[in-house]
PDB file of C-alpha atoms in Angstrom:
ATOM      1  CA  UNK A   1     143.737 112.883 158.538  1.00  0.00           C
ATOM      2  CA  UNK A   2     144.925 109.524 159.846  1.00  0.00           C
ATOM      3  CA  UNK A   3     147.848 107.726 158.212  1.00  0.00           C
ATOM      4  CA  UNK A   4     148.204 103.959 158.501  1.00  0.00           C
ATOM      5  CA  UNK A   5     151.976 103.991 158.979  1.00  0.00           C
ATOM      6  CA  UNK A   6     152.374 100.216 159.085  1.00  0.00           C
ATOM      7  CA  UNK A   7     151.228  99.951 155.467  1.00  0.00           C
ATOM      8  CA  UNK A   8     154.326 101.837 154.320  1.00  0.00           C
ATOM      9  CA  UNK A   9     156.607  98.951 155.263  1.00  0.00           C
ATOM     10  CA  UNK A  10     154.276  95.937 155.057  1.00  0.00           C
ATOM     11  CA  UNK A  11     150.865  95.967 153.359  1.00  0.00           C
ATOM     12  CA  UNK A  12     148.541  93.124 154.267  1.00  0.00           C
ATOM     13  CA  UNK A  13     148.401  89.904 152.212  1.00  0.00           C
ATOM     14  CA  UNK A  14     146.722  90.549 148.878  1.00  0.00           C
ATOM     15  CA  UNK A  15     146.757  94.324 149.437  1.00  0.00           C
ATOM     16  CA  UNK A  16     148.768  97.069 147.823  1.00  0.00           C
ATOM     17  CA  UNK A  17     150.842  99.643 149.572  1.00  0.00           C
ATOM     18  CA  UNK A  18     149.842 103.287 149.044  1.00  0.00           C
ATOM     19  CA  UNK A  19     148.762 103.764 145.435  1.00  0.00           C
ATOM     20  CA  UNK A  20     151.231 106.532 144.645  1.00  0.00           C
ATOM     21  CA  UNK A  21     154.142 104.092 144.869  1.00  0.00           C
ATOM     22  CA  UNK A  22     152.741 102.081 141.947  1.00  0.00           C
ATOM     23  CA  UNK A  23     151.590 105.172 140.067  1.00  0.00           C
ATOM     24  CA  UNK A  24     155.087 106.613 140.291  1.00  0.00           C
ATOM     25  CA  UNK A  25     156.747 103.420 139.077  1.00  0.00           C
ATOM     26  CA  UNK A  26     154.291 102.999 136.198  1.00  0.00           C
ATOM     27  CA  UNK A  27     153.741 106.591 135.146  1.00  0.00           C
ATOM     28  CA  UNK A  28     157.149 108.253 135.445  1.00  0.00           C
ATOM     29  CA  UNK A  29     158.900 108.958 132.155  1.00  0.00           C
ATOM     30  CA  UNK A  30     162.148 107.237 131.211  1.00  0.00           C
ATOM     31  CA  UNK A  31     164.382 110.099 132.343  1.00  0.00           C
ATOM     32  CA  UNK A  32     162.712 110.250 135.752  1.00  0.00           C
ATOM     33  CA  UNK A  33     162.837 106.469 136.129  1.00  0.00           C
ATOM     34  CA  UNK A  34     166.546 106.432 135.383  1.00  0.00           C
ATOM     35  CA  UNK A  35     167.269 109.316 137.742  1.00  0.00           C
ATOM     36  CA  UNK A  36     165.481 107.638 140.638  1.00  0.00           C
ATOM     37  CA  UNK A  37     166.634 104.116 139.761  1.00  0.00           C
ATOM     38  CA  UNK A  38     163.041 102.890 139.550  1.00  0.00           C
ATOM     39  CA  UNK A  39     162.367  99.203 138.882  1.00  0.00           C
ATOM     40  CA  UNK A  40     159.163  97.213 138.795  1.00  0.00           C
ATOM     41  CA  UNK A  41     157.086  97.015 141.960  1.00  0.00           C
ATOM     42  CA  UNK A  42     158.111  93.398 142.492  1.00  0.00           C
ATOM     43  CA  UNK A  43     161.733  94.534 142.926  1.00  0.00           C
ATOM     44  CA  UNK A  44     161.010  96.694 145.969  1.00  0.00           C
ATOM     45  CA  UNK A  45     160.780  95.024 149.364  1.00  0.00           C
ATOM     46  CA  UNK A  46     158.136  97.392 150.721  1.00  0.00           C
ATOM     47  CA  UNK A  47     155.894  96.544 147.747  1.00  0.00           C
ATOM     48  CA  UNK A  48     156.538  92.861 147.068  1.00  0.00           C
ATOM     49  CA  UNK A  49     155.678  91.355 150.451  1.00  0.00           C
ATOM     50  CA  UNK A  50     151.947  91.182 149.731  1.00  0.00           C
ATOM     51  CA  UNK A  51     152.274  89.866 146.169  1.00  0.00           C
ATOM     52  CA  UNK A  52     149.688  92.374 144.939  1.00  0.00           C
ATOM     53  CA  UNK A  53     150.887  94.880 142.348  1.00  0.00           C
ATOM     54  CA  UNK A  54     147.906  95.748 140.164  1.00  0.00           C
ATOM     55  CA  UNK A  55     144.208  96.412 140.644  1.00  0.00           C
ATOM     56  CA  UNK A  56     141.889  95.771 137.715  1.00  0.00           C
ATOM     57  CA  UNK A  57     139.907  98.942 138.288  1.00  0.00           C
ATOM     58  CA  UNK A  58     142.948 101.212 138.642  1.00  0.00           C
ATOM     59  CA  UNK A  59     145.007 102.589 135.762  1.00  0.00           C
ATOM     60  CA  UNK A  60     148.243 103.590 137.500  1.00  0.00           C
ATOM     61  CA  UNK A  61     149.639 105.480 134.506  1.00  0.00           C
ATOM     62  CA  UNK A  62     146.478 107.559 134.106  1.00  0.00           C
ATOM     63  CA  UNK A  63     146.129 108.217 137.819  1.00  0.00           C
ATOM     64  CA  UNK A  64     149.765 109.263 138.100  1.00  0.00           C
ATOM     65  CA  UNK A  65     149.163 111.899 135.410  1.00  0.00           C
ATOM     66  CA  UNK A  66     146.013 113.035 137.237  1.00  0.00           C
ATOM     67  CA  UNK A  67     147.924 113.221 140.520  1.00  0.00           C
ATOM     68  CA  UNK A  68     150.618 115.420 138.986  1.00  0.00           C
ATOM     69  CA  UNK A  69     147.940 117.618 137.414  1.00  0.00           C
ATOM     70  CA  UNK A  70     146.241 117.918 140.790  1.00  0.00           C
ATOM     71  CA  UNK A  71     149.478 119.076 142.389  1.00  0.00           C
ATOM     72  CA  UNK A  72     149.804 121.705 139.665  1.00  0.00           C
ATOM     73  CA  UNK A  73     146.224 122.835 140.236  1.00  0.00           C
ATOM     74  CA  UNK A  74     146.658 123.118 144.003  1.00  0.00           C
ATOM     75  CA  UNK A  75     149.780 125.206 143.501  1.00  0.00           C
ATOM     76  CA  UNK A  76     152.693 122.884 144.158  1.00  0.00           C
ATOM     77  CA  UNK A  77     155.896 124.298 142.684  1.00  0.00           C
ATOM     78  CA  UNK A  78     158.043 122.093 140.461  1.00  0.00           C
ATOM     79  CA  UNK A  79     160.607 121.899 143.260  1.00  0.00           C
ATOM     80  CA  UNK A  80     157.976 120.767 145.743  1.00  0.00           C
ATOM     81  CA  UNK A  81     156.757 118.094 143.340  1.00  0.00           C
ATOM     82  CA  UNK A  82     160.319 116.939 142.829  1.00  0.00           C
ATOM     83  CA  UNK A  83     160.804 116.793 146.594  1.00  0.00           C
ATOM     84  CA  UNK A  84     157.786 114.474 146.926  1.00  0.00           C
ATOM     85  CA  UNK A  85     159.143 112.171 144.213  1.00  0.00           C
ATOM     86  CA  UNK A  86     162.593 112.221 145.791  1.00  0.00           C
ATOM     87  CA  UNK A  87     161.259 111.223 149.207  1.00  0.00           C
ATOM     88  CA  UNK A  88     159.178 108.410 147.710  1.00  0.00           C
ATOM     89  CA  UNK A  89     162.234 107.084 145.859  1.00  0.00           C
ATOM     90  CA  UNK A  90     164.281 107.321 149.054  1.00  0.00           C
ATOM     91  CA  UNK A  91     161.722 105.291 151.000  1.00  0.00           C
ATOM     92  CA  UNK A  92     161.628 102.598 148.300  1.00  0.00           C
ATOM     93  CA  UNK A  93     165.406 102.224 148.189  1.00  0.00           C
ATOM     94  CA  UNK A  94     165.665 102.351 151.969  1.00  0.00           C
ATOM     95  CA  UNK A  95     163.336  99.351 152.068  1.00  0.00           C
ATOM     96  CA  UNK A  96     165.715  97.459 149.800  1.00  0.00           C
ATOM     97  CA  UNK A  97     168.492  97.910 152.336  1.00  0.00           C
ATOM     98  CA  UNK A  98     169.067  94.545 154.009  1.00  0.00           C
ATOM     99  CA  UNK A  99     171.440  93.503 156.752  1.00  0.00           C
ATOM    100  CA  UNK A 100     173.688  90.571 157.559  1.00  0.00           C
ATOM    101  CA  UNK A 101     175.735  89.589 160.559  1.00  0.00           C
ATOM    102  CA  UNK A 102     179.058  91.348 160.797  1.00  0.00           C
ATOM    103  CA  UNK A 103     181.774  91.244 163.395  1.00  0.00           C
ATOM    104  CA  UNK A 104     180.932  90.418 167.023  1.00  0.00           C
ATOM    105  CA  UNK A 105     177.285  89.689 166.211  1.00  0.00           C
ATOM    106  CA  UNK A 106     176.521  93.206 165.028  1.00  0.00           C
ATOM    107  CA  UNK A 107     174.629  93.929 161.812  1.00  0.00           C
ATOM    108  CA  UNK A 108     176.177  95.345 158.690  1.00  0.00           C
ATOM    109  CA  UNK A 109     174.598  96.489 155.431  1.00  0.00           C
ATOM    110  CA  UNK A 110     174.514  93.592 152.972  1.00  0.00           C
ATOM    111  CA  UNK A 111     174.396  95.687 149.780  1.00  0.00           C
ATOM    112  CA  UNK A 112     175.596  99.243 150.457  1.00  0.00           C
ATOM    113  CA  UNK A 113     174.524 100.571 147.046  1.00  0.00           C
ATOM    114  CA  UNK A 114     170.831 100.586 148.021  1.00  0.00           C
ATOM    115  CA  UNK A 115     171.516 102.492 151.224  1.00  0.00           C
ATOM    116  CA  UNK A 116     173.693 104.903 149.272  1.00  0.00           C
ATOM    117  CA  UNK A 117     170.776 105.561 146.898  1.00  0.00           C
ATOM    118  CA  UNK A 118     168.444 106.189 149.830  1.00  0.00           C
ATOM    119  CA  UNK A 119     170.992 108.554 151.394  1.00  0.00           C
ATOM    120  CA  UNK A 120     171.334 110.413 148.094  1.00  0.00           C
ATOM    121  CA  UNK A 121     167.593 110.987 147.815  1.00  0.00           C
ATOM    122  CA  UNK A 122     167.299 111.914 151.498  1.00  0.00           C
ATOM    123  CA  UNK A 123     170.264 114.277 150.958  1.00  0.00           C
ATOM    124  CA  UNK A 124     172.271 112.867 153.854  1.00  0.00           C
ATOM    125  CA  UNK A 125     175.731 111.332 154.185  1.00  0.00           C
ATOM    126  CA  UNK A 126     175.516 107.520 153.848  1.00  0.00           C
ATOM    127  CA  UNK A 127     178.011 106.863 156.660  1.00  0.00           C
ATOM    128  CA  UNK A 128     176.023 108.525 159.485  1.00  0.00           C
ATOM    129  CA  UNK A 129     172.864 106.932 158.072  1.00  0.00           C
ATOM    130  CA  UNK A 130     174.500 103.511 158.174  1.00  0.00           C
ATOM    131  CA  UNK A 131     175.640 104.098 161.756  1.00  0.00           C
ATOM    132  CA  UNK A 132     172.175 105.250 162.790  1.00  0.00           C
ATOM    133  CA  UNK A 133     170.670 101.987 161.530  1.00  0.00           C
ATOM    134  CA  UNK A 134     173.319  99.585 162.809  1.00  0.00           C
ATOM    135  CA  UNK A 135     174.014 101.153 166.225  1.00  0.00           C
ATOM    136  CA  UNK A 136     171.815 102.439 169.019  1.00  0.00           C
ATOM    137  CA  UNK A 137     172.830 105.037 171.593  1.00  0.00           C
ATOM    138  CA  UNK A 138     172.747 103.982 175.245  1.00  0.00           C
ATOM    139  CA  UNK A 139     173.173 106.479 178.073  1.00  0.00           C
ATOM    140  CA  UNK A 140     174.068 105.530 181.628  1.00  0.00           C
ATOM    141  CA  UNK A 141     174.158 107.424 184.910  1.00  0.00           C
ATOM    142  CA  UNK A 142     171.023 109.509 184.515  1.00  0.00           C
ATOM    143  CA  UNK A 143     169.292 111.210 187.423  1.00  0.00           C
ATOM    144  CA  UNK A 144     171.906 113.812 188.233  1.00  0.00           C
ATOM    145  CA  UNK A 145     174.934 111.553 188.240  1.00  0.00           C
ATOM    146  CA  UNK A 146     177.759 111.691 185.781  1.00  0.00           C
ATOM    147  CA  UNK A 147     176.796 109.488 182.871  1.00  0.00           C
ATOM    148  CA  UNK A 148     178.340 107.988 179.783  1.00  0.00           C
ATOM    149  CA  UNK A 149     177.105 107.451 176.249  1.00  0.00           C
ATOM    150  CA  UNK A 150     177.770 104.262 174.317  1.00  0.00           C
ATOM    151  CA  UNK A 151     177.127 103.171 170.742  1.00  0.00           C
ATOM    152  CA  UNK A 152     175.839  99.603 170.982  1.00  0.00           C
ATOM    153  CA  UNK A 153     175.766  97.436 167.831  1.00  0.00           C
ATOM    154  CA  UNK A 154     172.337  96.342 166.626  1.00  0.00           C
ATOM    155  CA  UNK A 155     171.693  92.792 165.489  1.00  0.00           C
ATOM    156  CA  UNK A 156     170.159  92.068 162.088  1.00  0.00           C
ATOM    157  CA  UNK A 157     166.578  92.172 163.349  1.00  0.00           C
ATOM    158  CA  UNK A 158     167.111  95.394 165.272  1.00  0.00           C
ATOM    159  CA  UNK A 159     168.755  97.094 162.286  1.00  0.00           C
ATOM    160  CA  UNK A 160     165.816  96.083 160.119  1.00  0.00           C
ATOM    161  CA  UNK A 161     163.464  97.545 162.698  1.00  0.00           C
ATOM    162  CA  UNK A 162     165.406 100.816 162.710  1.00  0.00           C
ATOM    163  CA  UNK A 163     165.212 100.946 158.901  1.00  0.00           C
ATOM    164  CA  UNK A 164     161.449 100.424 158.969  1.00  0.00           C
ATOM    165  CA  UNK A 165     160.941 103.007 161.721  1.00  0.00           C
ATOM    166  CA  UNK A 166     162.852 105.565 159.651  1.00  0.00           C
ATOM    167  CA  UNK A 167     160.802 104.787 156.532  1.00  0.00           C
ATOM    168  CA  UNK A 168     157.532 105.165 158.443  1.00  0.00           C
ATOM    169  CA  UNK A 169     158.626 108.441 160.013  1.00  0.00           C
ATOM    170  CA  UNK A 170     159.872 109.979 156.764  1.00  0.00           C
ATOM    171  CA  UNK A 171     156.663 109.035 154.944  1.00  0.00           C
ATOM    172  CA  UNK A 172     154.572 110.336 157.836  1.00  0.00           C
ATOM    173  CA  UNK A 173     156.363 113.693 157.845  1.00  0.00           C
ATOM    174  CA  UNK A 174     155.796 113.998 154.103  1.00  0.00           C
ATOM    175  CA  UNK A 175     152.112 113.146 154.587  1.00  0.00           C
ATOM    176  CA  UNK A 176     151.735 115.847 157.253  1.00  0.00           C
ATOM    177  CA  UNK A 177     153.354 118.373 154.927  1.00  0.00           C
ATOM    178  CA  UNK A 178     151.021 117.387 152.072  1.00  0.00           C
ATOM    179  CA  UNK A 179     147.977 117.813 154.314  1.00  0.00           C
ATOM    180  CA  UNK A 180     149.194 121.272 155.324  1.00  0.00           C
ATOM    181  CA  UNK A 181     149.693 122.214 151.660  1.00  0.00           C
ATOM    182  CA  UNK A 182     146.200 121.020 150.727  1.00  0.00           C
ATOM    183  CA  UNK A 183     144.630 122.865 153.665  1.00  0.00           C
ATOM    184  CA  UNK A 184     146.464 126.049 152.686  1.00  0.00           C
ATOM    185  CA  UNK A 185     145.186 125.719 149.114  1.00  0.00           C
ATOM    186  CA  UNK A 186     141.597 125.239 150.312  1.00  0.00           C
ATOM    187  CA  UNK A 187     141.865 128.382 152.444  1.00  0.00           C
ATOM    188  CA  UNK A 188     143.333 130.443 149.619  1.00  0.00           C
ATOM    189  CA  UNK A 189     140.227 132.536 149.112  1.00  0.00           C
ATOM    190  CA  UNK A 190     139.359 132.791 152.794  1.00  0.00           C
ATOM    191  CA  UNK A 191     135.868 131.422 152.255  1.00  0.00           C
ATOM    192  CA  UNK A 192     133.693 131.101 155.336  1.00  0.00           C
ATOM    193  CA  UNK A 193     132.257 127.662 155.916  1.00  0.00           C
ATOM    194  CA  UNK A 194     130.062 125.949 158.448  1.00  0.00           C
ATOM    195  CA  UNK A 195     130.223 122.393 157.149  1.00  0.00           C
ATOM    196  CA  UNK A 196     133.114 119.964 157.266  1.00  0.00           C
ATOM    197  CA  UNK A 197     133.690 117.082 154.870  1.00  0.00           C
ATOM    198  CA  UNK A 198     135.498 114.113 156.456  1.00  0.00           C
ATOM    199  CA  UNK A 199     137.385 111.738 154.179  1.00  0.00           C
ATOM    200  CA  UNK A 200     138.119 108.287 155.539  1.00  0.00           C
ATOM    201  CA  UNK A 201     139.923 105.465 153.752  1.00  0.00           C
ATOM    202  CA  UNK A 202     140.800 103.023 156.509  1.00  0.00           C
ATOM    203  CA  UNK A 203     138.541 100.078 157.225  1.00  0.00           C
ATOM    204  CA  UNK A 204     137.431  99.775 160.845  1.00  0.00           C
ATOM    205  CA  UNK A 205     137.638 103.432 161.812  1.00  0.00           C
ATOM    206  CA  UNK A 206     134.679 105.754 162.202  1.00  0.00           C
ATOM    207  CA  UNK A 207     134.268 109.510 162.285  1.00  0.00           C
TER     208      UNK A 207
END
């Protein structure tokens, strides 16, 4: 399985991000929406850059229900399903974290509440997460010599790049885990097979 990581942070003009984002926002019940602080797709930076939110042939509410049913059928526990939703919410709120110039040209978080939401859903402390996005670690004196480690402030563009890299990596790790879960479900009965079905959903690639 090949994941187009760049789509997570910036779908192409007139294209949607991955469908589950929109299915989740449209199909989640009121309690779930309130818990995850879900808004409309146009309110999330990772979804609103392309200006495309709906597809005429796709019913996001219906497909969200079918997706949840599929996870039940495959054998996802309720905790595992909640973990998927929590990660998706974390990625969305992480994308809404923007930066502005702080002291000495370094970046600082413009609206800390969004980063705090992302940290909550990622189950990490917001302070180390903030530092990880706004500073980079530089080591000197490698090659056997005695070196030093410095925390160098990131500028606004660099902090935004660190945010996007984290979002891509988190989503990618979740994707890898989902693939492993699906493969385990398909092997449940230990059936012997000689044929392989390849599924491809990225234009321009061939199997």
